[in-house]
PDB file of C-alpha atoms in Angstrom:
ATOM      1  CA  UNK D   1       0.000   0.000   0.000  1.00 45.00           C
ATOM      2  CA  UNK D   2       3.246   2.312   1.049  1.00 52.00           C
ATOM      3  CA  UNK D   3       4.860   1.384  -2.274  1.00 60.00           C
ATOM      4  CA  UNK D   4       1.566   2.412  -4.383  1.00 56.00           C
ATOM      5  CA  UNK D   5       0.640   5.881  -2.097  1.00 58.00           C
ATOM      6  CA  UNK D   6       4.356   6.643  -2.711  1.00 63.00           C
ATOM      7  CA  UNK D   7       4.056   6.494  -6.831  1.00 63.00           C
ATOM      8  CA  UNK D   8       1.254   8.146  -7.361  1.00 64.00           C
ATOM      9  CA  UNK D   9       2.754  11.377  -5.006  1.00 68.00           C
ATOM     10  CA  UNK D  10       5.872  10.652  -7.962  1.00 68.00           C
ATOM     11  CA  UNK D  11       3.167  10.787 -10.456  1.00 69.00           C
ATOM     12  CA  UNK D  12       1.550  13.654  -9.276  1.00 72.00           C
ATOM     13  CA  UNK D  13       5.089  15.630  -8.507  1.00 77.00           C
ATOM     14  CA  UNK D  14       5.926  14.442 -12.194  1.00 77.00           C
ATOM     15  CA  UNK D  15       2.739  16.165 -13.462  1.00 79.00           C
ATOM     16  CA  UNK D  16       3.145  19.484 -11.142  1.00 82.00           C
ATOM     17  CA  UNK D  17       7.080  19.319 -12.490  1.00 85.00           C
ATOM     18  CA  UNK D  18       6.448  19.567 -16.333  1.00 85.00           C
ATOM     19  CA  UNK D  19       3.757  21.440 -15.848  1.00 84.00           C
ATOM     20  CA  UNK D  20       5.990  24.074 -14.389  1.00 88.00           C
ATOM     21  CA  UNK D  21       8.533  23.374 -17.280  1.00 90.00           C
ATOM     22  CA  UNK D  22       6.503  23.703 -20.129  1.00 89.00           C
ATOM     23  CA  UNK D  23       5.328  26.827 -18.239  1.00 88.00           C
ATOM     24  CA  UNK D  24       8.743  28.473 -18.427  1.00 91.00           C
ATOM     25  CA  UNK D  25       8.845  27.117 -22.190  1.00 92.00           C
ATOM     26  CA  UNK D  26       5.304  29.426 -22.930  1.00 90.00           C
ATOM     27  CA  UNK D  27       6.693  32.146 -21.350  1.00 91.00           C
ATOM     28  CA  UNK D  28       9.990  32.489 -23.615  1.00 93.00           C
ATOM     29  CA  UNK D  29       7.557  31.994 -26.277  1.00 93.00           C
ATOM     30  CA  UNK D  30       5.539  35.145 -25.008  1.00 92.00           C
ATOM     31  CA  UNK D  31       9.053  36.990 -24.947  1.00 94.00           C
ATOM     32  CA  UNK D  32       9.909  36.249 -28.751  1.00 95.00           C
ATOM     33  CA  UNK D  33       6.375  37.484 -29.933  1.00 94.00           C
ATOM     34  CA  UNK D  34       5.677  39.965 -28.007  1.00 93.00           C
ATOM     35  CA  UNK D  35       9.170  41.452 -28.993  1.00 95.00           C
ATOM     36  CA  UNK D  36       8.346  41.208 -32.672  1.00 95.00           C
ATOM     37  CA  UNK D  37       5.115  43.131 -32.221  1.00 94.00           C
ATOM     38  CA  UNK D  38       6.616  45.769 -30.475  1.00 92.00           C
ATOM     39  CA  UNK D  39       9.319  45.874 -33.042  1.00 94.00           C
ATOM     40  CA  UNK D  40       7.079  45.964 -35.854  1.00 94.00           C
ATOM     41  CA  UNK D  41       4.977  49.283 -33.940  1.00 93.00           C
ATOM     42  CA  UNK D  42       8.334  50.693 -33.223  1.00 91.00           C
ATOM     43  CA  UNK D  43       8.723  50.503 -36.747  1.00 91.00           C
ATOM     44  CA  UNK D  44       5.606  51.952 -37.815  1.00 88.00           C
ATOM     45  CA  UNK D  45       5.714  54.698 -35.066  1.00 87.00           C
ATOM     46  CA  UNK D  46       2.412  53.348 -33.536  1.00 84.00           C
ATOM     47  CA  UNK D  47       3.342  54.783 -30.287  1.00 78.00           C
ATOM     48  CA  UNK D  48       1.744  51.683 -28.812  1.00 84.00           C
ATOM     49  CA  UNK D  49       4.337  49.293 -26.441  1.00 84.00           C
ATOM     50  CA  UNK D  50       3.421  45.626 -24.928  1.00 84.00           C
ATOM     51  CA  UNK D  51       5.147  44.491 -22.005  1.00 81.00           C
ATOM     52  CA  UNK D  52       6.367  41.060 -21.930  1.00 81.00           C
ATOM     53  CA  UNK D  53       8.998  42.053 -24.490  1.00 91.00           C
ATOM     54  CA  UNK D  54      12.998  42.260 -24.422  1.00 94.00           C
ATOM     55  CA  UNK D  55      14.526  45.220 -24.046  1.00 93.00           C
ATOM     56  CA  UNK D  56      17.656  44.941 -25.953  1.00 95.00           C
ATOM     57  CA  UNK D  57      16.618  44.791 -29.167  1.00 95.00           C
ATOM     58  CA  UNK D  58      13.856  47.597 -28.835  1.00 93.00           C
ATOM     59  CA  UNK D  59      16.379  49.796 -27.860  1.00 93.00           C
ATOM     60  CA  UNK D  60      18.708  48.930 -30.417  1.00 95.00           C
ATOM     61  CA  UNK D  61      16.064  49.852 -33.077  1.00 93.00           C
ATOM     62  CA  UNK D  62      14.695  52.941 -31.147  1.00 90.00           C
ATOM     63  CA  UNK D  63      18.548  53.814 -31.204  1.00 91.00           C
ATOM     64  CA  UNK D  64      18.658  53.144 -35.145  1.00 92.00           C
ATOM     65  CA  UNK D  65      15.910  55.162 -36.315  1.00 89.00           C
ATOM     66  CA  UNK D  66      16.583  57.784 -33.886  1.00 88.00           C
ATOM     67  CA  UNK D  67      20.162  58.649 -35.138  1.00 88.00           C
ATOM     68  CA  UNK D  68      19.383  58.381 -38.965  1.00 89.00           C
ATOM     69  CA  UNK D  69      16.322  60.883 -38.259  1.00 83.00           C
ATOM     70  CA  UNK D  70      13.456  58.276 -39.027  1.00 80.00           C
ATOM     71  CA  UNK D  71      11.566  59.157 -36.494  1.00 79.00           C
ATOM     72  CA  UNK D  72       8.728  61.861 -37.883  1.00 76.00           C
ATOM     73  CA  UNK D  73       8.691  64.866 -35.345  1.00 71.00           C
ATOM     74  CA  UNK D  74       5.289  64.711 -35.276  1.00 73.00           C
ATOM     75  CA  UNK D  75       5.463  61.293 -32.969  1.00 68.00           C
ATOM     76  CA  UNK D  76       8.208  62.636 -30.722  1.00 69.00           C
ATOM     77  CA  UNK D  77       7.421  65.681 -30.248  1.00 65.00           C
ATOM     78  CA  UNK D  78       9.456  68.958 -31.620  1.00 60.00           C
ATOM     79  CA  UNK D  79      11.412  68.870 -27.774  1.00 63.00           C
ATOM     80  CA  UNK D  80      12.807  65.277 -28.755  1.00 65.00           C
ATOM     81  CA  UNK D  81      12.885  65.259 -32.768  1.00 61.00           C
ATOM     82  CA  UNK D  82      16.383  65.586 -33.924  1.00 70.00           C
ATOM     83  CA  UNK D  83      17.588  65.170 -38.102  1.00 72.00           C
ATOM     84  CA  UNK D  84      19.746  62.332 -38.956  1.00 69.00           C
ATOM     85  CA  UNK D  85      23.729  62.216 -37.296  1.00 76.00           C
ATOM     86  CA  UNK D  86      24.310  58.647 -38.885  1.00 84.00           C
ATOM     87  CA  UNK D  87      23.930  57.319 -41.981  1.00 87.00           C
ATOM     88  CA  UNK D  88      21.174  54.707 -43.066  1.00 88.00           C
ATOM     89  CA  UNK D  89      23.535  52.168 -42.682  1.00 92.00           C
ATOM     90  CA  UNK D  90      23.890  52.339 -38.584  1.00 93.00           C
ATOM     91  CA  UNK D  91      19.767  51.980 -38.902  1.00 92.00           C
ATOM     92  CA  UNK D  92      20.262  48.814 -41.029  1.00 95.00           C
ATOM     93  CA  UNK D  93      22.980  47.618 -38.217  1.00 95.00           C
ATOM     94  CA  UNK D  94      20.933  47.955 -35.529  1.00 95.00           C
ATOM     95  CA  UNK D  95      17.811  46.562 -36.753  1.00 95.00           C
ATOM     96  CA  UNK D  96      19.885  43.363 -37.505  1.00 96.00           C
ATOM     97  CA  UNK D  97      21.163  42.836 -34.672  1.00 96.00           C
ATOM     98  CA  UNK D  98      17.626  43.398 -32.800  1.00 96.00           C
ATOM     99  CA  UNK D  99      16.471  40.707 -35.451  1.00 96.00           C
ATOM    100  CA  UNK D 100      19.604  37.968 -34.137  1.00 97.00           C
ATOM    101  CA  UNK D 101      18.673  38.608 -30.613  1.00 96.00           C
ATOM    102  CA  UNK D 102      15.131  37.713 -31.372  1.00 96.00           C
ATOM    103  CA  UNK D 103      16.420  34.833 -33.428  1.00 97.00           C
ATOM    104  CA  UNK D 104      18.269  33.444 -30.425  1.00 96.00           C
ATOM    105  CA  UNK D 105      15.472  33.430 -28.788  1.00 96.00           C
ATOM    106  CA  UNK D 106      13.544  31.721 -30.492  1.00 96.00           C
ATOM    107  CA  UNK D 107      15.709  29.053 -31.325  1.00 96.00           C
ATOM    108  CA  UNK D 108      15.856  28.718 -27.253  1.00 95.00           C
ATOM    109  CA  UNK D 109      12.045  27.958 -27.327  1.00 94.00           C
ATOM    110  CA  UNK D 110      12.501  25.860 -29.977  1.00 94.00           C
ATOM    111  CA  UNK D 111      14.932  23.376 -28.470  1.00 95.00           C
ATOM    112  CA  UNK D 112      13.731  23.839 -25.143  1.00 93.00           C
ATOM    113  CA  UNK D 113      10.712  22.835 -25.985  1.00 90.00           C
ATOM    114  CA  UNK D 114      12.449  19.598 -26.992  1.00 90.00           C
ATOM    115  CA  UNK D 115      13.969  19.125 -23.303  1.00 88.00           C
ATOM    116  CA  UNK D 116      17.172  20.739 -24.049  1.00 93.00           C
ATOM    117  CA  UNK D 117      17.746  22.130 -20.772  1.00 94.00           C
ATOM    118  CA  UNK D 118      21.163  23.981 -22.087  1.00 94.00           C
ATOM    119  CA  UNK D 119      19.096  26.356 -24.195  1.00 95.00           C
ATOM    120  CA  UNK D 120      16.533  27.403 -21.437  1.00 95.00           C
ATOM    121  CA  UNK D 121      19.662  27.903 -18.862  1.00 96.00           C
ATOM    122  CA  UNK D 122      21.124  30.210 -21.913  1.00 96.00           C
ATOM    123  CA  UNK D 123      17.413  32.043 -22.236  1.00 96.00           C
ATOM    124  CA  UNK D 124      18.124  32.712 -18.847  1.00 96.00           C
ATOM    125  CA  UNK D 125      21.250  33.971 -18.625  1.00 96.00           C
ATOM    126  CA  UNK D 126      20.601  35.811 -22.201  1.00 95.00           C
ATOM    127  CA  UNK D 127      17.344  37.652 -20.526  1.00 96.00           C
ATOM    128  CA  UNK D 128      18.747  38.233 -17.253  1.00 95.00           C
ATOM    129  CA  UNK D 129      21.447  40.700 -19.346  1.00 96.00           C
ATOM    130  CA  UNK D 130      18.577  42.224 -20.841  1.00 94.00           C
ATOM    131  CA  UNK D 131      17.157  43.183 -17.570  1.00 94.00           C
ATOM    132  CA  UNK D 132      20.231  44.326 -16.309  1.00 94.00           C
ATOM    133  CA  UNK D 133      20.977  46.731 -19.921  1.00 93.00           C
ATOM    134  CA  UNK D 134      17.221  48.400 -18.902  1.00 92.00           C
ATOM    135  CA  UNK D 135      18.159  49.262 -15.566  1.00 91.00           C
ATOM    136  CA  UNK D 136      21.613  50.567 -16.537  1.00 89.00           C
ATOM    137  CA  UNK D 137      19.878  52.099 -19.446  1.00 87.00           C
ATOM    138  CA  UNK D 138      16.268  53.346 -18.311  1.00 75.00           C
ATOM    139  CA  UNK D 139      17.071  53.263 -14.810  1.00 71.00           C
ATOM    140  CA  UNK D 140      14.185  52.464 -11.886  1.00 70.00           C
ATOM    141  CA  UNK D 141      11.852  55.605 -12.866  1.00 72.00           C
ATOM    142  CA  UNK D 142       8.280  55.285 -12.352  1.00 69.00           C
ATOM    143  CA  UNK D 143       7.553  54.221 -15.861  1.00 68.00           C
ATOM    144  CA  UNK D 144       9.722  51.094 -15.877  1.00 76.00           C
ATOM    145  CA  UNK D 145       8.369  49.978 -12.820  1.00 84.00           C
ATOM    146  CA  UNK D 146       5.888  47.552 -14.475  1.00 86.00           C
ATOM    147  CA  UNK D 147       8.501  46.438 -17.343  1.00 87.00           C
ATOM    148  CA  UNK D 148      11.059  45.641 -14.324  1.00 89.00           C
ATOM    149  CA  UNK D 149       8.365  43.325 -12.517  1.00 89.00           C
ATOM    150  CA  UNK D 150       7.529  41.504 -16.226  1.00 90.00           C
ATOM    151  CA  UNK D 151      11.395  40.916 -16.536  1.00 92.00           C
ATOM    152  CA  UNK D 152      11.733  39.416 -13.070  1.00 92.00           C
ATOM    153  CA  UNK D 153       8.156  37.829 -13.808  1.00 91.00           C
ATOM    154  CA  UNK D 154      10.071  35.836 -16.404  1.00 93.00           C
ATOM    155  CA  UNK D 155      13.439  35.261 -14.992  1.00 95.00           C
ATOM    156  CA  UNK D 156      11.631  33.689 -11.995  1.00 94.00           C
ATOM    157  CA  UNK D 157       9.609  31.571 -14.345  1.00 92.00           C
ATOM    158  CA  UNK D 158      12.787  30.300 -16.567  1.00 94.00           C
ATOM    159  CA  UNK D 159      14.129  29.774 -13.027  1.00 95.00           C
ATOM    160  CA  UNK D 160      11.627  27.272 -12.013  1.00 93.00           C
ATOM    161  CA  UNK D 161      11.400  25.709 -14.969  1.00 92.00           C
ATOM    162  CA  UNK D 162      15.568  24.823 -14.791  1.00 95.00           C
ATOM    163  CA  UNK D 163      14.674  23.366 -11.451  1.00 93.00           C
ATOM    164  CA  UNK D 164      11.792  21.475 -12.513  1.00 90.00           C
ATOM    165  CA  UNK D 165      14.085  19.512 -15.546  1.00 91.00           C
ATOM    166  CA  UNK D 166      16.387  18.632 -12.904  1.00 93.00           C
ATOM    167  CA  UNK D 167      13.943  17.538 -10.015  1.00 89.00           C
ATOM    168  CA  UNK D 168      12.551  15.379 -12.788  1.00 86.00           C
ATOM    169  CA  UNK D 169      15.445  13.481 -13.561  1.00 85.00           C
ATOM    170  CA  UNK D 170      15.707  12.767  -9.863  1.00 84.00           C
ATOM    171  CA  UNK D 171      11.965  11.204  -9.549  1.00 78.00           C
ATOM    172  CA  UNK D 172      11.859   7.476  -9.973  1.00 73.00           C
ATOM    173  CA  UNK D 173      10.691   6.056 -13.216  1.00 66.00           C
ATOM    174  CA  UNK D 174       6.813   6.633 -13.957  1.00 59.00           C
ATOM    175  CA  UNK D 175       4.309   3.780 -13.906  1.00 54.00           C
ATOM    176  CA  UNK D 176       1.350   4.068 -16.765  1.00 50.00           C
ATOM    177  CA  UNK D 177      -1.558   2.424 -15.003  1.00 49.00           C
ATOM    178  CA  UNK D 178      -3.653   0.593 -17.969  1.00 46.00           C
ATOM    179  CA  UNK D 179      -7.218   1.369 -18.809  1.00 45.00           C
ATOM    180  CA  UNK D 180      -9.940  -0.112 -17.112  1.00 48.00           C
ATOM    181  CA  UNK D 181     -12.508  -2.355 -19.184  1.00 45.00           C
ATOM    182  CA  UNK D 182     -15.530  -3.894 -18.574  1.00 49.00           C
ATOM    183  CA  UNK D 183     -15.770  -7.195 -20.079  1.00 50.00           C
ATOM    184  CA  UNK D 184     -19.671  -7.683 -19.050  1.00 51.00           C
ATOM    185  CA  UNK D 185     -20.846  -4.193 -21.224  1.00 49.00           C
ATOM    186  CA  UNK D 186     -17.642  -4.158 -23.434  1.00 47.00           C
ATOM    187  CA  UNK D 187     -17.477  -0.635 -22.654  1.00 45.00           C
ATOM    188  CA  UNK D 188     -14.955   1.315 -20.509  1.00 44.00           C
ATOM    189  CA  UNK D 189     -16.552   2.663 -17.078  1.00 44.00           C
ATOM    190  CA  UNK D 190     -14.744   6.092 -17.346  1.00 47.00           C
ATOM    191  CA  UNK D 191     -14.213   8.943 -19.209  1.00 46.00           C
ATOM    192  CA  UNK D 192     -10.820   7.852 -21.468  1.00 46.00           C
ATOM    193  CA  UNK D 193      -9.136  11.327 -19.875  1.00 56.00           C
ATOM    194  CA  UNK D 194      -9.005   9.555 -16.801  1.00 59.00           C
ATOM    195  CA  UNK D 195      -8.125   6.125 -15.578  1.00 58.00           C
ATOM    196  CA  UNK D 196      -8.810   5.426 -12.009  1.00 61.00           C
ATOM    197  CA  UNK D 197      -5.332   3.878 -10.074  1.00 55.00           C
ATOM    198  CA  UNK D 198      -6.209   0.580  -8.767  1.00 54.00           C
ATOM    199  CA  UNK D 199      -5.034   0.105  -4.989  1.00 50.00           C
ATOM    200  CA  UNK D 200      -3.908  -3.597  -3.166  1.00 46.00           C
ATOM    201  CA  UNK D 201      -6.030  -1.715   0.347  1.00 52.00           C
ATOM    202  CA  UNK D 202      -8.484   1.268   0.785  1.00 59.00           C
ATOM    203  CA  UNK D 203      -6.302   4.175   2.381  1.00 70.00           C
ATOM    204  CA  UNK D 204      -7.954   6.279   4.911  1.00 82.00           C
ATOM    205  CA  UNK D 205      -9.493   9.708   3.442  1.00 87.00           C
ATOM    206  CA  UNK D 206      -7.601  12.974   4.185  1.00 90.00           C
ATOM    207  CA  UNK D 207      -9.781  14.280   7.442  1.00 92.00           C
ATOM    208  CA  UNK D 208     -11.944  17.304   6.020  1.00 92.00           C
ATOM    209  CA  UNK D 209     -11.355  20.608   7.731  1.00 92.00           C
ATOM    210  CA  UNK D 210     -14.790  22.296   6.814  1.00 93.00           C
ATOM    211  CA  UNK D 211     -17.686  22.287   4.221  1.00 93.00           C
ATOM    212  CA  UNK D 212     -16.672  24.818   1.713  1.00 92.00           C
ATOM    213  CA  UNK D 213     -18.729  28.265   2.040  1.00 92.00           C
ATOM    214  CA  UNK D 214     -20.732  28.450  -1.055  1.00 87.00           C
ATOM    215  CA  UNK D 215     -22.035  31.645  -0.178  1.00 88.00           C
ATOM    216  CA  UNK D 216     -18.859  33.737   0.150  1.00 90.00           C
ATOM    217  CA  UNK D 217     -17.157  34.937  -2.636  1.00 91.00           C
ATOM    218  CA  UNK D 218     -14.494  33.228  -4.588  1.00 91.00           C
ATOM    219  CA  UNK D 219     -12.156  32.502  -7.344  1.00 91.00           C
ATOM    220  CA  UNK D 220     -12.029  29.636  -9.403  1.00 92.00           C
ATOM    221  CA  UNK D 221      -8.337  28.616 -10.102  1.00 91.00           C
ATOM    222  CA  UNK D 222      -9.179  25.481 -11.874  1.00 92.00           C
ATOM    223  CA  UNK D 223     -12.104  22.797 -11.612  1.00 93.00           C
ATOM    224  CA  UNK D 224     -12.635  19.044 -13.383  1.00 92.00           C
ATOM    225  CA  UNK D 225     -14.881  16.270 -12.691  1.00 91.00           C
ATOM    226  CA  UNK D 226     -14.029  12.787 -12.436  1.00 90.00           C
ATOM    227  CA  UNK D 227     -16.713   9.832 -11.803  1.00 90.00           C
ATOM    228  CA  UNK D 228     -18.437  10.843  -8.849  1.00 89.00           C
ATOM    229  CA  UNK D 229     -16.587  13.705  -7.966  1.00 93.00           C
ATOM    230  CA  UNK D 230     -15.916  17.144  -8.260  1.00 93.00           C
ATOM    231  CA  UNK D 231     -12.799  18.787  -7.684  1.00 95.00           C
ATOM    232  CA  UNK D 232     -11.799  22.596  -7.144  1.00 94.00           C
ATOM    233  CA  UNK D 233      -9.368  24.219  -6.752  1.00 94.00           C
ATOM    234  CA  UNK D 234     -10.580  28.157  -5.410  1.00 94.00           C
ATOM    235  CA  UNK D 235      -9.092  31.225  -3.941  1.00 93.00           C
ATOM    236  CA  UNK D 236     -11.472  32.517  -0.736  1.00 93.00           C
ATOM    237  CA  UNK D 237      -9.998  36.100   0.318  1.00 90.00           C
ATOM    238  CA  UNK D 238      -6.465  35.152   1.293  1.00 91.00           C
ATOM    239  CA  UNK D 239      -7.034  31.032   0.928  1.00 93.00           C
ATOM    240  CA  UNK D 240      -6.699  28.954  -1.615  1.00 94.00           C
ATOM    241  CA  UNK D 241      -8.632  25.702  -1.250  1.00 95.00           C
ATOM    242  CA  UNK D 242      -8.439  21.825  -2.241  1.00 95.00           C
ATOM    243  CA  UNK D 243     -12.580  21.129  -2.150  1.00 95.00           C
ATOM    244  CA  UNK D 244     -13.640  17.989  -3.129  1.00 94.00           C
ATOM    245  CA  UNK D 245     -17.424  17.479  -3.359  1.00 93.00           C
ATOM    246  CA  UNK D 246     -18.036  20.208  -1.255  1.00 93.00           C
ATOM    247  CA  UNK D 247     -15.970  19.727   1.061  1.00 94.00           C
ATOM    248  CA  UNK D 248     -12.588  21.610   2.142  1.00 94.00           C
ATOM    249  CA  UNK D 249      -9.559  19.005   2.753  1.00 94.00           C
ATOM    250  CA  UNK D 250      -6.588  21.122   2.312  1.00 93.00           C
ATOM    251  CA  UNK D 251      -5.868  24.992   2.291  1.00 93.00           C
ATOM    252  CA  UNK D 252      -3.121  27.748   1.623  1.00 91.00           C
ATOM    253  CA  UNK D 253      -3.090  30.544   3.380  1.00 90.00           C
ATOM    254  CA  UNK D 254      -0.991  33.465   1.705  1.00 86.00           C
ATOM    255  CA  UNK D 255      -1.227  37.454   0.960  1.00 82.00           C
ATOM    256  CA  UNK D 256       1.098  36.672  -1.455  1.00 78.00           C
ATOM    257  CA  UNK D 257       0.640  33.269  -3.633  1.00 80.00           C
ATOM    258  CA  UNK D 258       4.157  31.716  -3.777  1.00 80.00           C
ATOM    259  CA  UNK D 259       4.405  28.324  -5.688  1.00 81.00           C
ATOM    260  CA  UNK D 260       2.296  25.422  -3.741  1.00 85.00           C
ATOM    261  CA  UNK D 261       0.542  22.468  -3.668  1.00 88.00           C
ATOM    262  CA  UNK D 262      -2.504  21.161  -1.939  1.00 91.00           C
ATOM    263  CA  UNK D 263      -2.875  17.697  -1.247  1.00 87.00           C
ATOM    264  CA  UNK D 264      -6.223  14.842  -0.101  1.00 91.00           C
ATOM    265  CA  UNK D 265      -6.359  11.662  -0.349  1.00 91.00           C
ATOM    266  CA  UNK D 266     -10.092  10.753  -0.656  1.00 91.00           C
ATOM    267  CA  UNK D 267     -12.722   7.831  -1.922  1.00 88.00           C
ATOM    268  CA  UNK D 268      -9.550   5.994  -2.901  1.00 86.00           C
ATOM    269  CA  UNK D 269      -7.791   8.821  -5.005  1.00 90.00           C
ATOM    270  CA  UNK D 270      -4.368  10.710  -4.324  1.00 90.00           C
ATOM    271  CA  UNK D 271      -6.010  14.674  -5.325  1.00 93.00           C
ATOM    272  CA  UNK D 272      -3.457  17.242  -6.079  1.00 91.00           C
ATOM    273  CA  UNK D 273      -3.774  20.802  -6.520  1.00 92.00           C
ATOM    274  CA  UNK D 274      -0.842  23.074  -7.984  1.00 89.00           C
ATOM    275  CA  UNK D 275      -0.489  26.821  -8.478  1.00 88.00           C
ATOM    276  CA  UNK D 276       3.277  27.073  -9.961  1.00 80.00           C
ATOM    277  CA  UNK D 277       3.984  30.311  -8.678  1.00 73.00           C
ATOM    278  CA  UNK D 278       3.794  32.117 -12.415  1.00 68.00           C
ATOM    279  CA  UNK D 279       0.885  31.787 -14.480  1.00 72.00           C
ATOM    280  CA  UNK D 280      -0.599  27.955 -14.061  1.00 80.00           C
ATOM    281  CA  UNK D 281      -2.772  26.012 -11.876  1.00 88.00           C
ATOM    282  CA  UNK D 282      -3.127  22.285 -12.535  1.00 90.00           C
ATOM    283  CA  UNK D 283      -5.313  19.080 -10.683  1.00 92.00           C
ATOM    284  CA  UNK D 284      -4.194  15.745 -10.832  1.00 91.00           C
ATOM    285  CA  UNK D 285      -5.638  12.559  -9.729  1.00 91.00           C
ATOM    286  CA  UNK D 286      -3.821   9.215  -8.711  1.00 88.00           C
ATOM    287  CA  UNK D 287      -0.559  10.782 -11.179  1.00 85.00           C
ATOM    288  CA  UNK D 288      -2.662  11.648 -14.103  1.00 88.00           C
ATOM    289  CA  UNK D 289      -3.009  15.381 -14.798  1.00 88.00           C
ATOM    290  CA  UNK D 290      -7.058  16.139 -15.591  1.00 90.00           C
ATOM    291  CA  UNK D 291      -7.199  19.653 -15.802  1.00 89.00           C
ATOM    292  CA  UNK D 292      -4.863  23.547 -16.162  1.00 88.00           C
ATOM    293  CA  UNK D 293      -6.025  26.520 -16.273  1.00 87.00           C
ATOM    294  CA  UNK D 294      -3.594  29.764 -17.337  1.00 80.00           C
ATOM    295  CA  UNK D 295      -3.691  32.221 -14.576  1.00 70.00           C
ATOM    296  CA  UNK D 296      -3.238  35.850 -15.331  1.00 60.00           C
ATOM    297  CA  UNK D 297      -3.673  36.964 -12.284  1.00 60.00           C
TER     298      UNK D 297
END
C-alpha cells in the first residue's frame, strides 16, 4: 500500500514538475512574440508598447531610427525630434542585430521545448542581461516599474522551470496504469481522460477541515470532474482551497501566492492541486493530470 501511495505522489510531482517546465517554455515563447510586435509598432511609429517584451533589441532599433532621423517629429514631439547624425547604414545595423537577438530566442524555445535544458539555462542567462541593460539604461523611474516586474516575472519563471528539468530526472521512473474495461458491457466505465489507479487496500481519506462556504465569494483557479466527484481548486480572500465534493480538505493561506501544492487523499484517489507560482494552476488525480487553467492573475 506504502509502495503504491508513494508512486502516485511521484506521479503527481511528475505532473506538477512539467507542468511548471513547459510553463517556463510558454513564457519564452511570449518573450519572442511579443518582442516582434513591439518591433514591428516601433517601426511603424504606432506609439503603442506591450510588455512582456525584451529590451535589448527595442532599444537597439529605437537607437537606429533615432540617429538616422526616421523618427517623424510629429510622434516625438518637436522637444525630442532631432535630423539624422548617422547614416542609413547604422539603422540597417541595428535593426539586424535586434532581429539575431530575437532569433536566439527563439531558437531557445525551440529546443527547449524539446527538453534541451542547455538552451533554457542560456534564455536565462541571455534575458537576465537584458534586464540588467534596462536598468543601466532606463534606470528604476516610475515608468519602468511595471517592465522591471515583467522581466523578473520571467526570470523567476525560466528559473523554475531549470529546477523542474532537474527535479525530474531525480523522480523514480513513472508507472502508466492501464485502462480499465468492462468485459460484461464491453465498454470502458470512465471517461478515457481519466483512468482510475487501482489500490492492493483502501487508504484512509484525508480528514476534512470544513464544508466549503458556497455563499462567500471566490475565485475559481481550476475545476474538473471525475466519476463521482468534483474537484476545485478556489481562492477565498487570502485562501486557496483543495474542495472535493463540497468539502474543504486542504488549504493555503498566503497574501502573497508563492508556488504550492494542496494535497487529499479521498474515496480511494491521491487529489493534487498546484499553483506554480507564475501563471498555471493544474489538478491531478492518482498521477494523471485532468485539468490547467492559465492564470493571469
Amino acid at each position: 500500500m506504502n509502495r503504491i501511495y508513494e508512486q502516485q505522489a511521484a506521479n503527481s510531482r511528475r505532473a506538477t514538475l512539467s507542468t511548471r517546465y513547459n510553463s517556463a517554455v510558454g513564457n519564452l515563447l511570449l518573450v519572442v512574440v511579443f518582442t516582434v510586435v513591439n518591433l514591428v509598432l516601433l517601426l511603424v511609429q504606432s506609439g503603442t508598447y506591450f510588455l512582456f517584451s525584451a529590451f535589448v533589441p527595442y532599444f537597439l532599433t529605437t537607437e537606429g531610427m533615432l540617429l538616422t532621423g526616421r523618427f517623424s517629429e510629429e510622434f516625438l514631439g518637436e522637444e525630442l525630434w532631432m535630423p539624422a547624425v548617422m547614416g542609413d547604414g547604422f539603422f540597417w545595423a541595428m535593426l539586424v542585430a535586434s532581429a539575431v537577438i530575437v532569433v536566439l530566442y527563439l531558437v531557445s524555445f525551440l529546443l527547449a521545448k524539446k527538453q534541451k535544458i542547455g538552451w533554457l539555462i542560456f534564455a536565462l542567462v541571455f534575458f537576465a542581461l537584458d534586464t540588467l541593460a534596462m536598468l543601466a539604461l532606463g534606470g528604476l523611474e516610475a515608468d519602468m516599474l511595471i517592465d522591471v516586474a515583467f522581466h523578473a516575472w520571467v526570470i523567476v519563471s525560466l528559473s523554475m522551470g531549470i529546477h523542474a528539468h532537474f527535479a525530474l530526472k531525480k523522480l523514480p521512473p513513472e508507472v502508466v496504469t492501464p485502462p480499465t474495461f468492462d468485459p460484461a458491457t464491453q465498454t470502458q466505465p470512465t471517461p478515457p481522460s481519466y483512468t482510475p489507479a487501482t489500490q492492493a487496500q483502501p487508504m484512509a481519506d484525508t480528514p476534512a477541515l470544513r464544508r466549503a462556504d458556497i455563499d462567500v465569494k471566490a475565485r475559481t483557479l481550476v475545476s474538473a470532474e471525475i466519476p463521482g466527484y468534483r474537484i476545485e481548486f478556489r481562492r477565498v480572500k487570502k485562501t486557496n482551497e483543495l474542495v472535493v465534493n463540497g468539502i474543504v480538505y486542504a488549504e493555503y493561506v498566503a497574501a502573497i501566492e508563492r508556488s504550492h501544492e494542496l494535497y487529499a487523499f479521498v474515496g480511494g484517489h491521491h487529489i493534487l492541486a498546484n499553483y506554480n507560482g507564475v501563471s498555471a494552476c493544474t489538478l491531478v488525480v492518482d498521477g494523471q493530470k485532468i485539468a490547467t487553467k492559465i492564470r493571469w492573475i
